[in-house]
Short mmCIF file of C-alpha atoms and ligand atoms in Angstrom, two decimals:
data_model
loop_
_atom_site.label_atom_id
_atom_site.label_comp_id
_atom_site.label_asym_id
_atom_site.label_seq_id
_atom_site.Cartn_x
_atom_site.Cartn_y
_atom_site.Cartn_z
CA MET A 681 2.95 2.68 -37.23
CA SER A 682 1.66 5.65 -35.22
CA LYS A 683 4.16 8.01 -33.60
CA LEU A 684 4.09 8.63 -29.87
CA GLU A 685 4.15 12.44 -30.31
CA ASP A 686 1.02 12.29 -32.48
CA ILE A 687 -0.81 10.31 -29.81
CA VAL A 688 0.34 12.65 -27.03
CA SER A 689 -0.86 15.61 -29.07
CA LEU A 690 -4.25 14.02 -29.82
CA CYS A 691 -4.68 13.15 -26.14
CA LYS A 692 -4.21 16.76 -25.11
CA ARG A 693 -6.16 18.28 -28.02
CA ARG A 694 -9.23 16.13 -27.44
CA GLY A 695 -9.22 15.86 -23.67
CA PHE A 696 -8.00 12.31 -23.13
CA ILE A 697 -4.87 13.00 -21.08
CA PHE A 698 -3.23 16.18 -19.76
CA PRO A 699 0.16 16.50 -18.05
CA GLY A 700 -0.34 16.31 -14.26
CA SER A 701 -0.51 19.75 -12.59
CA ASP A 702 -0.38 21.27 -16.09
CA VAL A 703 -1.34 24.74 -14.90
CA TYR A 704 1.83 24.86 -12.75
CA GLY A 705 4.09 23.60 -15.53
CA GLY A 706 3.53 19.89 -14.86
CA PHE A 707 4.83 17.39 -12.29
CA ALA A 708 7.10 14.71 -13.74
CA GLY A 709 5.70 11.21 -13.94
CA THR A 710 2.08 12.22 -13.30
CA TRP A 711 -0.79 12.47 -15.78
CA ASP A 712 -4.41 13.58 -15.48
CA PHE A 713 -7.19 11.90 -17.40
CA GLY A 714 -9.70 14.32 -18.98
CA PRO A 715 -13.38 13.67 -19.75
CA LEU A 716 -12.74 11.31 -22.68
CA GLY A 717 -9.67 9.69 -21.14
CA VAL A 718 -11.41 8.80 -17.91
CA THR A 719 -14.29 7.25 -19.85
CA LEU A 720 -11.97 5.10 -21.94
CA LYS A 721 -9.90 4.18 -18.88
CA LYS A 722 -13.02 3.20 -16.94
CA LYS A 723 -14.28 1.06 -19.81
CA ILE A 724 -10.95 -0.79 -19.97
CA MET A 725 -11.04 -1.35 -16.21
CA ASP A 726 -14.69 -2.44 -16.30
CA GLU A 727 -13.99 -4.97 -19.08
CA TRP A 728 -11.17 -6.43 -16.99
CA TRP A 729 -13.39 -6.61 -13.91
CA LYS A 730 -16.20 -8.25 -15.89
CA PHE A 731 -13.91 -10.77 -17.58
CA PHE A 732 -11.90 -11.80 -14.54
CA VAL A 733 -14.31 -11.25 -11.61
CA GLU A 734 -17.96 -11.08 -12.69
CA ASP A 735 -17.84 -13.74 -15.39
CA ARG A 736 -15.87 -16.24 -13.29
CA GLU A 737 -16.88 -18.15 -10.21
CA ASP A 738 -13.39 -18.56 -8.79
CA ILE A 739 -12.16 -14.94 -8.56
CA TYR A 740 -13.46 -12.41 -6.03
CA GLY A 741 -12.88 -8.68 -5.83
CA ILE A 742 -11.45 -6.65 -2.98
CA ASP A 743 -10.55 -2.99 -2.47
CA ALA A 744 -7.86 -2.49 0.16
CA ALA A 745 -6.45 0.73 1.64
CA ILE A 746 -3.50 2.39 -0.11
CA LEU A 747 -1.79 3.16 3.19
CA MET A 748 -0.75 -0.04 4.89
CA ASN A 749 1.06 -1.01 8.06
CA PRO A 750 4.80 -0.62 7.21
CA LYS A 751 5.35 -4.23 8.34
CA THR A 752 3.71 -5.11 5.01
CA TRP A 753 6.73 -3.81 3.12
CA GLU A 754 9.24 -5.43 5.50
CA ALA A 755 7.54 -8.79 4.97
CA SER A 756 7.19 -8.39 1.21
CA GLY A 757 10.85 -7.50 0.78
CA HIS A 758 10.10 -4.09 -0.71
CA THR A 759 11.88 -2.14 2.04
CA ALA A 760 15.06 -4.11 1.43
CA THR A 761 14.98 -4.77 -2.30
CA PHE A 762 12.54 -2.57 -4.23
CA ALA A 763 15.37 -0.46 -5.56
CA ASP A 764 16.79 0.60 -8.91
CA PRO A 765 20.48 1.26 -9.70
CA LEU A 766 20.99 5.03 -9.58
CA VAL A 767 24.03 6.60 -11.23
CA GLU A 768 25.03 10.27 -11.23
CA CYS A 769 27.06 12.12 -13.85
CA LYS A 770 29.81 13.94 -11.93
CA GLU A 771 30.03 16.60 -14.64
CA CYS A 772 26.43 17.81 -15.00
CA LYS A 773 24.89 16.15 -11.89
CA SER A 774 22.15 14.47 -13.94
CA ARG A 775 20.87 11.22 -12.41
CA PHE A 776 19.84 8.13 -14.33
CA ARG A 777 18.70 4.55 -13.92
CA ALA A 778 21.93 2.84 -14.95
CA ASP A 779 20.31 -0.15 -16.66
CA LYS A 780 18.23 2.16 -18.85
CA ILE A 781 21.14 4.11 -20.33
CA ALA A 782 23.67 1.30 -20.89
CA ASN A 783 23.33 -1.78 -23.06
CA GLY A 784 23.73 -5.36 -21.89
CA ILE A 785 23.29 -4.84 -18.13
CA ASN A 786 20.38 -5.43 -15.76
CA GLU A 787 19.03 -3.98 -12.51
CA SER A 788 21.67 -5.71 -10.38
CA VAL A 789 24.56 -4.03 -12.23
CA THR A 790 27.67 -3.15 -10.17
CA THR A 791 29.69 0.06 -10.53
CA GLU A 792 32.50 -1.85 -12.25
CA GLU A 793 30.14 -3.50 -14.74
CA PHE A 794 28.53 -0.17 -15.53
CA LEU A 795 31.86 1.65 -16.02
CA ALA A 796 32.99 -1.15 -18.36
CA THR A 797 30.12 -0.28 -20.73
CA HIS A 798 31.75 3.16 -21.37
CA THR A 799 28.36 4.82 -21.49
CA LYS A 800 28.31 8.57 -22.15
CA CYS A 801 26.02 10.86 -20.18
CA PRO A 802 22.83 11.35 -22.25
CA VAL A 803 22.71 15.02 -21.11
CA CYS A 804 26.30 16.38 -21.35
CA GLY A 805 27.98 13.60 -23.39
CA LYS A 806 30.86 13.16 -20.89
CA GLU A 807 31.96 9.89 -19.31
CA ASN A 808 32.60 10.71 -15.66
CA TRP A 809 30.35 8.68 -13.38
CA GLY A 810 29.88 8.32 -9.64
CA PRO A 811 29.25 4.91 -8.05
CA ILE A 812 26.02 2.95 -8.56
CA ARG A 813 23.75 3.46 -5.58
CA LYS A 814 20.58 1.54 -4.77
CA PHE A 815 17.58 3.85 -4.84
CA ASN A 816 14.40 2.57 -3.13
CA MET A 817 11.40 3.54 -5.20
CA MET A 818 8.77 3.62 -2.47
CA PHE A 819 7.28 7.02 -1.64
CA LEU A 820 7.66 7.65 2.05
CA THR A 821 5.23 9.66 4.13
CA HIS A 822 4.38 10.18 7.80
CA VAL A 823 1.07 9.17 9.24
CA GLY A 824 -0.46 11.03 12.19
CA ALA A 825 0.54 14.17 14.04
CA VAL A 826 4.22 14.39 13.12
CA LEU A 827 5.78 17.87 13.21
CA PRO A 828 8.85 19.05 11.27
CA ASP A 829 10.79 19.63 14.52
CA ASP A 830 9.96 16.22 16.02
CA ASP A 831 13.05 14.14 16.69
CA LYS A 832 14.11 11.41 14.28
CA GLU A 833 12.82 8.62 16.50
CA VAL A 834 9.28 10.05 16.65
CA ALA A 835 9.29 10.65 12.90
CA GLU A 836 10.56 7.14 12.14
CA LYS A 837 7.85 5.52 14.24
CA ASN A 838 5.23 7.16 12.03
CA ILE A 839 6.71 6.29 8.66
CA ALA A 840 4.35 4.82 6.06
CA TYR A 841 4.67 4.21 2.33
CA LEU A 842 2.35 4.74 -0.58
CA ARG A 843 1.86 1.20 -1.85
CA PRO A 844 4.16 0.34 -4.78
CA GLU A 845 1.91 -2.55 -5.86
CA THR A 846 -1.74 -3.35 -5.17
CA ALA A 847 -0.82 -7.01 -4.61
CA GLN A 848 0.03 -6.66 -0.91
CA GLY A 849 -3.49 -5.42 -0.14
CA ILE A 850 -4.64 -8.78 -1.50
CA PHE A 851 -2.11 -10.95 0.33
CA THR A 852 -2.84 -9.26 3.66
CA ASN A 853 -6.56 -9.97 3.20
CA TYR A 854 -6.15 -13.61 2.12
CA LYS A 855 -6.88 -14.88 5.65
CA ASN A 856 -9.91 -12.56 6.09
CA VAL A 857 -11.41 -13.86 2.87
CA VAL A 858 -10.70 -17.53 3.62
CA ASP A 859 -12.29 -17.15 7.06
CA THR A 860 -15.37 -15.35 5.76
CA ILE A 861 -16.35 -16.90 2.43
CA TYR A 862 -14.48 -20.25 2.62
CA PRO A 863 -13.51 -20.41 -1.07
CA ASP A 864 -12.34 -23.67 -2.60
CA LEU A 865 -8.86 -23.78 -4.11
CA PRO A 866 -7.90 -22.63 -6.64
CA PHE A 867 -9.39 -19.19 -6.08
CA GLY A 868 -8.28 -15.68 -6.89
CA LEU A 869 -8.57 -12.24 -5.37
CA ALA A 870 -8.60 -9.31 -7.77
CA GLN A 871 -7.97 -5.65 -7.12
CA GLN A 872 -7.76 -2.47 -9.18
CA GLY A 873 -6.18 0.66 -7.79
CA LYS A 874 -3.39 3.18 -7.60
CA ALA A 875 0.24 2.23 -7.09
CA PHE A 876 3.13 4.65 -6.57
CA ARG A 877 6.76 4.36 -7.61
CA ASN A 878 9.37 7.05 -7.36
CA GLU A 879 10.77 6.19 -10.80
CA ILE A 880 14.23 7.67 -11.42
CA SER A 881 13.34 8.51 -15.01
CA PRO A 882 9.63 8.58 -15.79
CA ARG A 883 9.31 8.41 -19.57
CA ASP A 884 7.44 7.49 -22.73
CA PHE A 885 4.25 9.39 -21.92
CA ILE A 886 2.12 7.18 -19.62
CA LEU A 887 4.33 4.08 -19.89
CA ARG A 888 6.51 4.79 -16.88
CA ASP A 889 4.72 6.93 -14.30
CA ARG A 890 5.30 7.80 -10.67
CA GLU A 891 1.61 7.24 -10.01
CA CYS A 892 -0.13 4.49 -11.97
CA SER A 893 -3.11 2.16 -11.69
CA GLN A 894 -2.71 -1.57 -11.55
CA MET A 895 -5.13 -4.45 -12.06
CA GLU A 896 -3.83 -7.51 -10.25
CA ILE A 897 -5.00 -10.99 -9.37
CA GLU A 898 -3.43 -13.24 -6.79
CA TYR A 899 -4.57 -16.73 -7.74
CA PHE A 900 -4.12 -19.15 -4.83
CA VAL A 901 -3.41 -22.74 -5.82
CA ASN A 902 -2.34 -26.06 -4.38
CA PRO A 903 1.48 -26.03 -4.82
CA THR A 904 1.36 -29.33 -6.72
CA THR A 905 -0.79 -27.72 -9.43
CA TRP A 906 1.02 -24.44 -10.02
CA GLU A 907 2.20 -25.30 -13.53
CA GLU A 908 -1.23 -26.10 -14.94
CA ASN A 909 -2.73 -23.03 -13.24
CA PHE A 910 0.06 -20.86 -14.62
CA GLU A 911 -0.80 -22.15 -18.08
CA THR A 912 -4.55 -21.51 -17.67
CA MET A 913 -3.90 -18.00 -16.39
CA ARG A 914 -1.56 -17.34 -19.29
CA LYS A 915 -4.26 -18.33 -21.79
CA ALA A 916 -6.85 -16.18 -19.98
CA GLN A 917 -4.56 -13.14 -20.35
CA HIS A 918 -4.34 -13.66 -24.11
CA GLU A 919 -8.10 -14.07 -24.32
CA PHE A 920 -8.67 -10.84 -22.42
CA LEU A 921 -6.11 -8.81 -24.38
CA GLU A 922 -7.00 -10.18 -27.82
CA ASP A 923 -10.74 -10.98 -27.70
CA ILE A 924 -12.07 -8.38 -25.27
CA ILE A 925 -9.64 -5.46 -25.65
CA LYS A 926 -8.97 -6.36 -29.31
CA LEU A 927 -5.22 -5.85 -29.26
CA PRO A 928 -3.62 -7.40 -32.36
CA LYS A 929 -2.17 -10.82 -31.55
CA GLU A 930 0.96 -10.06 -33.59
CA LYS A 931 1.82 -7.05 -31.40
CA ILE A 932 1.93 -9.14 -28.20
CA HIS A 933 5.13 -11.08 -27.51
CA GLU A 934 5.84 -13.32 -24.57
CA LEU A 935 9.22 -12.98 -22.90
CA GLU A 936 10.37 -15.72 -20.53
CA VAL A 937 12.23 -13.64 -17.93
CA PRO A 938 15.62 -15.15 -17.00
CA ALA A 939 16.21 -15.88 -13.30
CA GLU A 940 18.66 -12.98 -12.84
CA ASP A 941 16.07 -10.46 -14.11
CA ARG A 942 13.07 -11.75 -12.14
CA ALA A 943 11.60 -9.91 -9.16
CA HIS A 944 12.83 -11.20 -5.80
CA TYR A 945 9.54 -13.07 -5.16
CA SER A 946 9.22 -14.91 -8.47
CA LYS A 947 10.25 -18.41 -9.52
CA ARG A 948 8.91 -17.95 -13.02
CA THR A 949 7.80 -14.82 -14.89
CA ILE A 950 6.52 -14.24 -18.37
CA ASP A 951 6.41 -10.62 -19.45
CA PHE A 952 3.81 -9.83 -22.07
CA MET A 953 5.58 -7.32 -24.30
CA PHE A 954 3.72 -5.01 -26.67
CA ASP A 955 4.82 -3.18 -29.82
CA TYR A 956 4.33 0.44 -28.72
CA PRO A 957 5.09 3.35 -31.08
CA ASN A 958 8.54 3.76 -29.44
CA GLY A 959 9.34 0.04 -29.56
CA GLU A 960 8.65 -3.11 -27.62
CA GLU A 961 7.86 -2.57 -23.90
CA GLU A 962 6.39 -4.58 -21.06
CA LEU A 963 2.61 -4.44 -21.03
CA MET A 964 2.04 -6.86 -18.17
CA GLY A 965 3.63 -9.64 -16.17
CA LEU A 966 2.57 -13.13 -15.18
CA ALA A 967 4.52 -14.39 -12.17
CA TYR A 968 4.68 -17.54 -10.07
CA ARG A 969 5.12 -15.99 -6.60
CA THR A 970 5.19 -19.37 -4.80
CA ASP A 971 4.26 -19.03 -1.09
CA PHE A 972 6.78 -16.20 -0.75
CA ASP A 973 4.27 -13.57 0.38
CA LEU A 974 1.94 -15.67 2.53
CA SER A 975 4.86 -17.33 4.33
CA ASN A 976 6.47 -13.97 5.02
CA ILE A 977 3.17 -12.58 6.32
CA ALA A 978 2.78 -15.62 8.58
CA ARG A 979 6.27 -15.05 9.98
CA GLU A 980 5.91 -11.27 10.40
CA SER A 981 2.36 -11.33 11.84
CA GLY A 982 2.53 -14.57 13.81
CA LYS A 983 -0.79 -15.61 12.22
CA SER A 984 -1.27 -18.85 10.34
CA MET A 985 -1.78 -18.59 6.58
CA ASP A 986 -2.55 -22.30 6.29
CA TYR A 987 -5.32 -23.56 4.07
CA ARG A 988 -7.15 -26.80 4.91
CA ASP A 989 -8.41 -28.68 1.87
CA LYS A 990 -12.09 -29.47 2.48
CA VAL A 991 -11.94 -32.88 0.80
CA THR A 992 -8.51 -34.26 1.66
CA ASN A 993 -7.98 -32.34 4.93
CA GLU A 994 -4.48 -31.59 3.67
CA VAL A 995 -3.03 -28.44 5.27
CA PHE A 996 -0.62 -26.17 3.38
CA ILE A 997 0.17 -22.59 2.48
CA PRO A 998 -1.18 -21.98 -1.03
CA HIS A 999 1.12 -20.91 -3.82
CA VAL A 1000 0.28 -17.94 -6.00
CA ILE A 1001 0.05 -17.17 -9.72
CA GLU A 1002 -0.09 -13.42 -10.33
CA PRO A 1003 -1.15 -11.65 -13.51
CA SER A 1004 -0.44 -7.93 -13.10
CA ILE A 1005 -1.20 -5.24 -15.62
CA GLY A 1006 -0.83 -1.46 -15.57
CA VAL A 1007 -3.96 0.39 -16.70
CA GLU A 1008 -1.93 3.18 -18.34
CA ARG A 1009 0.13 0.69 -20.35
CA LEU A 1010 -3.02 -1.04 -21.54
CA PHE A 1011 -4.56 2.35 -22.32
CA LEU A 1012 -1.58 3.29 -24.49
CA ALA A 1013 -1.66 -0.11 -26.21
CA VAL A 1014 -5.33 0.50 -27.05
CA LEU A 1015 -4.73 4.08 -28.24
CA SER A 1016 -1.69 3.29 -30.35
CA THR A 1017 -3.50 0.37 -31.98
CA ALA A 1018 -6.55 2.54 -32.73
CA TYR A 1019 -4.64 5.60 -34.02
CA HIS A 1020 -4.73 5.93 -37.82
CA GLU A 1021 -4.14 8.68 -40.31
CA ASP A 1022 -5.79 8.39 -43.72
CA GLU A 1023 -7.15 10.50 -46.54
CA ILE A 1024 -10.83 10.87 -47.41
CA ASN A 1025 -11.60 12.61 -50.72
CA GLY A 1026 -8.17 14.22 -50.71
CA GLU A 1027 -8.54 15.45 -47.11
CA LYS A 1028 -6.26 14.10 -44.37
CA ARG A 1029 -7.88 12.89 -41.19
CA VAL A 1030 -6.92 11.32 -37.87
CA VAL A 1031 -9.19 8.49 -36.83
CA LEU A 1032 -9.25 6.44 -33.64
CA LYS A 1033 -10.52 3.01 -34.65
CA LEU A 1034 -11.43 2.04 -31.10
CA PRO A 1035 -13.39 -1.18 -30.53
CA GLU A 1036 -17.07 -0.36 -29.91
CA ASN A 1037 -16.97 -1.65 -26.34
CA LEU A 1038 -14.22 0.86 -25.46
CA ALA A 1039 -15.12 3.97 -27.47
CA PRO A 1040 -16.01 6.83 -25.08
CA TYR A 1041 -19.19 7.46 -27.11
CA LYS A 1042 -21.16 4.90 -29.09
CA PHE A 1043 -23.07 7.51 -31.12
CA CYS A 1044 -22.89 11.19 -31.89
CA VAL A 1045 -26.25 12.79 -32.70
CA SER A 1046 -26.46 16.04 -34.72
CA PRO A 1047 -29.06 18.16 -36.46
CA LEU A 1048 -27.94 18.85 -40.05
CA LEU A 1049 -28.42 22.58 -39.46
CA LYS A 1050 -28.19 24.23 -36.08
CA ASN A 1051 -30.45 27.16 -37.03
CA LYS A 1052 -33.50 25.06 -37.99
CA PRO A 1053 -35.51 24.57 -34.77
CA GLU A 1054 -37.54 21.68 -36.22
CA LEU A 1055 -34.31 19.74 -36.96
CA VAL A 1056 -32.83 20.55 -33.56
CA GLU A 1057 -36.01 19.43 -31.81
CA LYS A 1058 -36.14 16.13 -33.69
CA ALA A 1059 -32.42 15.55 -33.13
CA LYS A 1060 -32.84 16.13 -29.38
CA GLU A 1061 -35.64 13.57 -29.38
CA VAL A 1062 -33.39 10.96 -31.04
CA TYR A 1063 -30.50 11.92 -28.73
CA ASN A 1064 -32.66 11.36 -25.64
CA ILE A 1065 -33.96 8.00 -26.88
CA LEU A 1066 -30.40 6.76 -27.55
CA ARG A 1067 -29.03 8.16 -24.31
CA LYS A 1068 -31.68 6.29 -22.37
CA LYS A 1069 -30.93 3.11 -24.27
CA TYR A 1070 -27.11 3.23 -24.47
CA GLY A 1071 -25.92 5.90 -22.03
CA ASN A 1072 -22.72 6.87 -23.82
CA VAL A 1073 -24.06 9.10 -26.56
CA THR A 1074 -22.83 12.60 -27.37
CA TRP A 1075 -24.44 15.66 -28.94
CA ASP A 1076 -22.68 17.87 -31.48
CA ASP A 1077 -24.13 20.84 -33.34
CA SER A 1078 -20.93 22.87 -33.65
CA GLY A 1079 -19.41 23.98 -36.99
CA ASN A 1080 -20.39 22.27 -40.22
CA ILE A 1081 -21.11 18.59 -40.61
CA GLY A 1082 -17.67 17.83 -42.07
CA LYS A 1083 -15.94 19.35 -39.04
CA ARG A 1084 -18.18 17.37 -36.71
CA TYR A 1085 -17.24 14.13 -38.47
CA ARG A 1086 -13.51 15.00 -38.18
CA LYS A 1087 -13.89 15.62 -34.45
CA GLN A 1088 -15.86 12.42 -33.82
CA ASP A 1089 -13.33 10.44 -35.90
CA GLU A 1090 -10.55 11.79 -33.68
CA ILE A 1091 -12.27 10.71 -30.48
CA GLY A 1092 -13.25 7.32 -31.90
CA THR A 1093 -17.06 7.60 -32.04
CA PRO A 1094 -18.10 4.60 -34.20
CA LYS A 1095 -21.33 6.12 -35.62
CA CYS A 1096 -22.57 9.65 -36.34
CA ILE A 1097 -26.32 10.07 -36.69
CA VAL A 1098 -27.59 13.10 -38.58
CA ILE A 1099 -31.16 14.37 -38.51
CA ASP A 1100 -32.11 16.15 -41.76
CA PHE A 1101 -35.30 17.26 -43.54
CA GLU A 1102 -36.04 13.74 -44.72
CA THR A 1103 -36.14 12.64 -41.06
CA LEU A 1104 -39.10 14.94 -40.53
CA ASP A 1105 -40.94 13.19 -43.37
CA ASN A 1106 -40.18 9.51 -42.78
CA ASP A 1107 -38.36 9.09 -39.42
CA THR A 1108 -35.16 7.87 -41.06
CA VAL A 1109 -31.70 9.21 -40.18
CA THR A 1110 -28.29 9.14 -41.81
CA ILE A 1111 -25.77 6.90 -40.06
CA ARG A 1112 -22.16 7.48 -40.97
CA ASP A 1113 -19.58 4.83 -40.17
CA ARG A 1114 -16.31 6.07 -38.64
CA ASP A 1115 -13.96 3.58 -40.27
CA THR A 1116 -15.38 3.38 -43.81
CA THR A 1117 -17.09 6.82 -43.80
CA ASN A 1118 -19.97 5.07 -45.63
CA GLN A 1119 -23.43 6.42 -44.95
CA ILE A 1120 -26.72 4.53 -44.80
CA ARG A 1121 -30.28 5.57 -43.96
CA GLN A 1122 -32.08 3.77 -41.19
CA ASN A 1123 -35.37 4.11 -39.33
CA ILE A 1124 -35.08 5.64 -35.86
CA SER A 1125 -36.96 2.70 -34.34
CA GLU A 1126 -34.17 0.34 -35.56
CA LEU A 1127 -31.32 2.21 -33.87
N1 GAP B 2410 2.63 -7.03 -8.24
C1 GAP B 2410 3.60 -7.24 -9.24
C2 GAP B 2410 4.10 -6.01 -9.84
O1 GAP B 2410 3.77 -4.92 -9.40
P1 GAP B 2410 5.58 -5.11 -11.79
O2 GAP B 2410 6.17 -5.85 -12.96
O3 GAP B 2410 6.49 -4.26 -11.00
O4 GAP B 2410 4.92 -6.24 -10.89
C3 GAP B 2410 3.26 -4.89 -12.91
O5 GAP B 2410 4.36 -4.27 -12.30
C4 GAP B 2410 2.71 -4.03 -14.03
O6 GAP B 2410 2.40 -2.73 -13.55
C5 GAP B 2410 3.71 -3.79 -15.17
O7 GAP B 2410 3.72 -4.87 -16.09
C6 GAP B 2410 3.16 -2.53 -15.78
O8 GAP B 2410 2.05 -2.82 -16.62
C7 GAP B 2410 2.64 -1.77 -14.56
N2 GAP B 2410 3.64 -0.79 -14.07
C8 GAP B 2410 4.66 -1.02 -13.24
N3 GAP B 2410 5.37 0.10 -13.00
C9 GAP B 2410 4.76 1.07 -13.72
C10 GAP B 2410 5.00 2.47 -13.92
N4 GAP B 2410 6.00 3.08 -13.29
N5 GAP B 2410 4.17 3.17 -14.74
C11 GAP B 2410 3.15 2.55 -15.36
N6 GAP B 2410 2.87 1.24 -15.21
C12 GAP B 2410 3.66 0.51 -14.41
#
């Protein structure tokens, strides 16, 4: 099993992920994707979009604004309930999410229940706690011309939040979509985008961030059919994770979330847990959100969210099945699955065995020797042909060939193509396989 520190180190060394605001010493809970990281991230997101939107006839895409009318968060319940239990150590003033430092309690823990666990402060080791306080995780901002010396009333009128989930941008557009493209039920709306949560303790690299990206679908169904649709959606998630993203089946575990641990909007939730290097963690959730959101929007906005069935004329508010996955969590699942250390001819190497559809580069093209113009010219020719054909091809003429292979192994390039003197004679190149390190010769026209 790979170690998280090794993956963090590889990510920085090879330009996948850097700490956010690194140059200023970082900014907790934020991460920046470098040239290779953004390519891998985009490929993951594109595969999701293709699988769930482009290849299906019943799911449509949308892209809603991050800043939304604050009524959104009143209606959704986030203003009142999107809060974690915050506890402060009276000795060293460190603050923690109570349910993350004590065993056997959940997010709704009371002060008494927490004190009964006799948890010691992870920083100073003392046991002297203040009361549990509810900490709302939404980031608050002010929209419009609000000045620091404006009175509280003016400031409050202009409050907005950075969205804590992309889902509400979908729910608030349900009526627009129904009225413009008249989809038949069941149908889904999918969205990818940033979500923001003021996590009390961001941790485990990119697993718990203050700024993350979500990929969510709200799948609108006739309430009488929610169970079968839940089941179909559950199967589709496995298909995507296992067949498209190639995560090992045995690392994915379903957890039926008990009622007391479910989000306020859910009547049934299955968390898809994944075996990360630091242990099992939630990768994604599948929730039955009932008509909770649409009914609340109807009440708050005064607009009808009814759907009229075109065949039966039946009128109802659809119920919703929601698969929701964090891009960063999927990214780390992919990286930790791909990360391997092995030994080739007595030399240790790190190799990212990324699936071909996700690898940032499909091929690396190199001239055997950098100082032989005829090899460089031929290699450039091959490079340009492959770039035109495949797009994601890289060039490397640095160091010796062994060093180039090590570097390409570390960034997960499946094939390295080397142009040597034989190429000049017969148009064949050496192709070296990342995983086996085996080499074969092949004609350029067959690449
Ligand atoms: N719309 C439903 C929703 O947002 P959630 O369980 O709070 O549900 C869904 O989040 C997914 O978003 C999680 O399973 C996880 O993959 C990702 N996610 C949530 N909070 C995150 C965070 N702080 N950092 C990274 N990913 C996060």
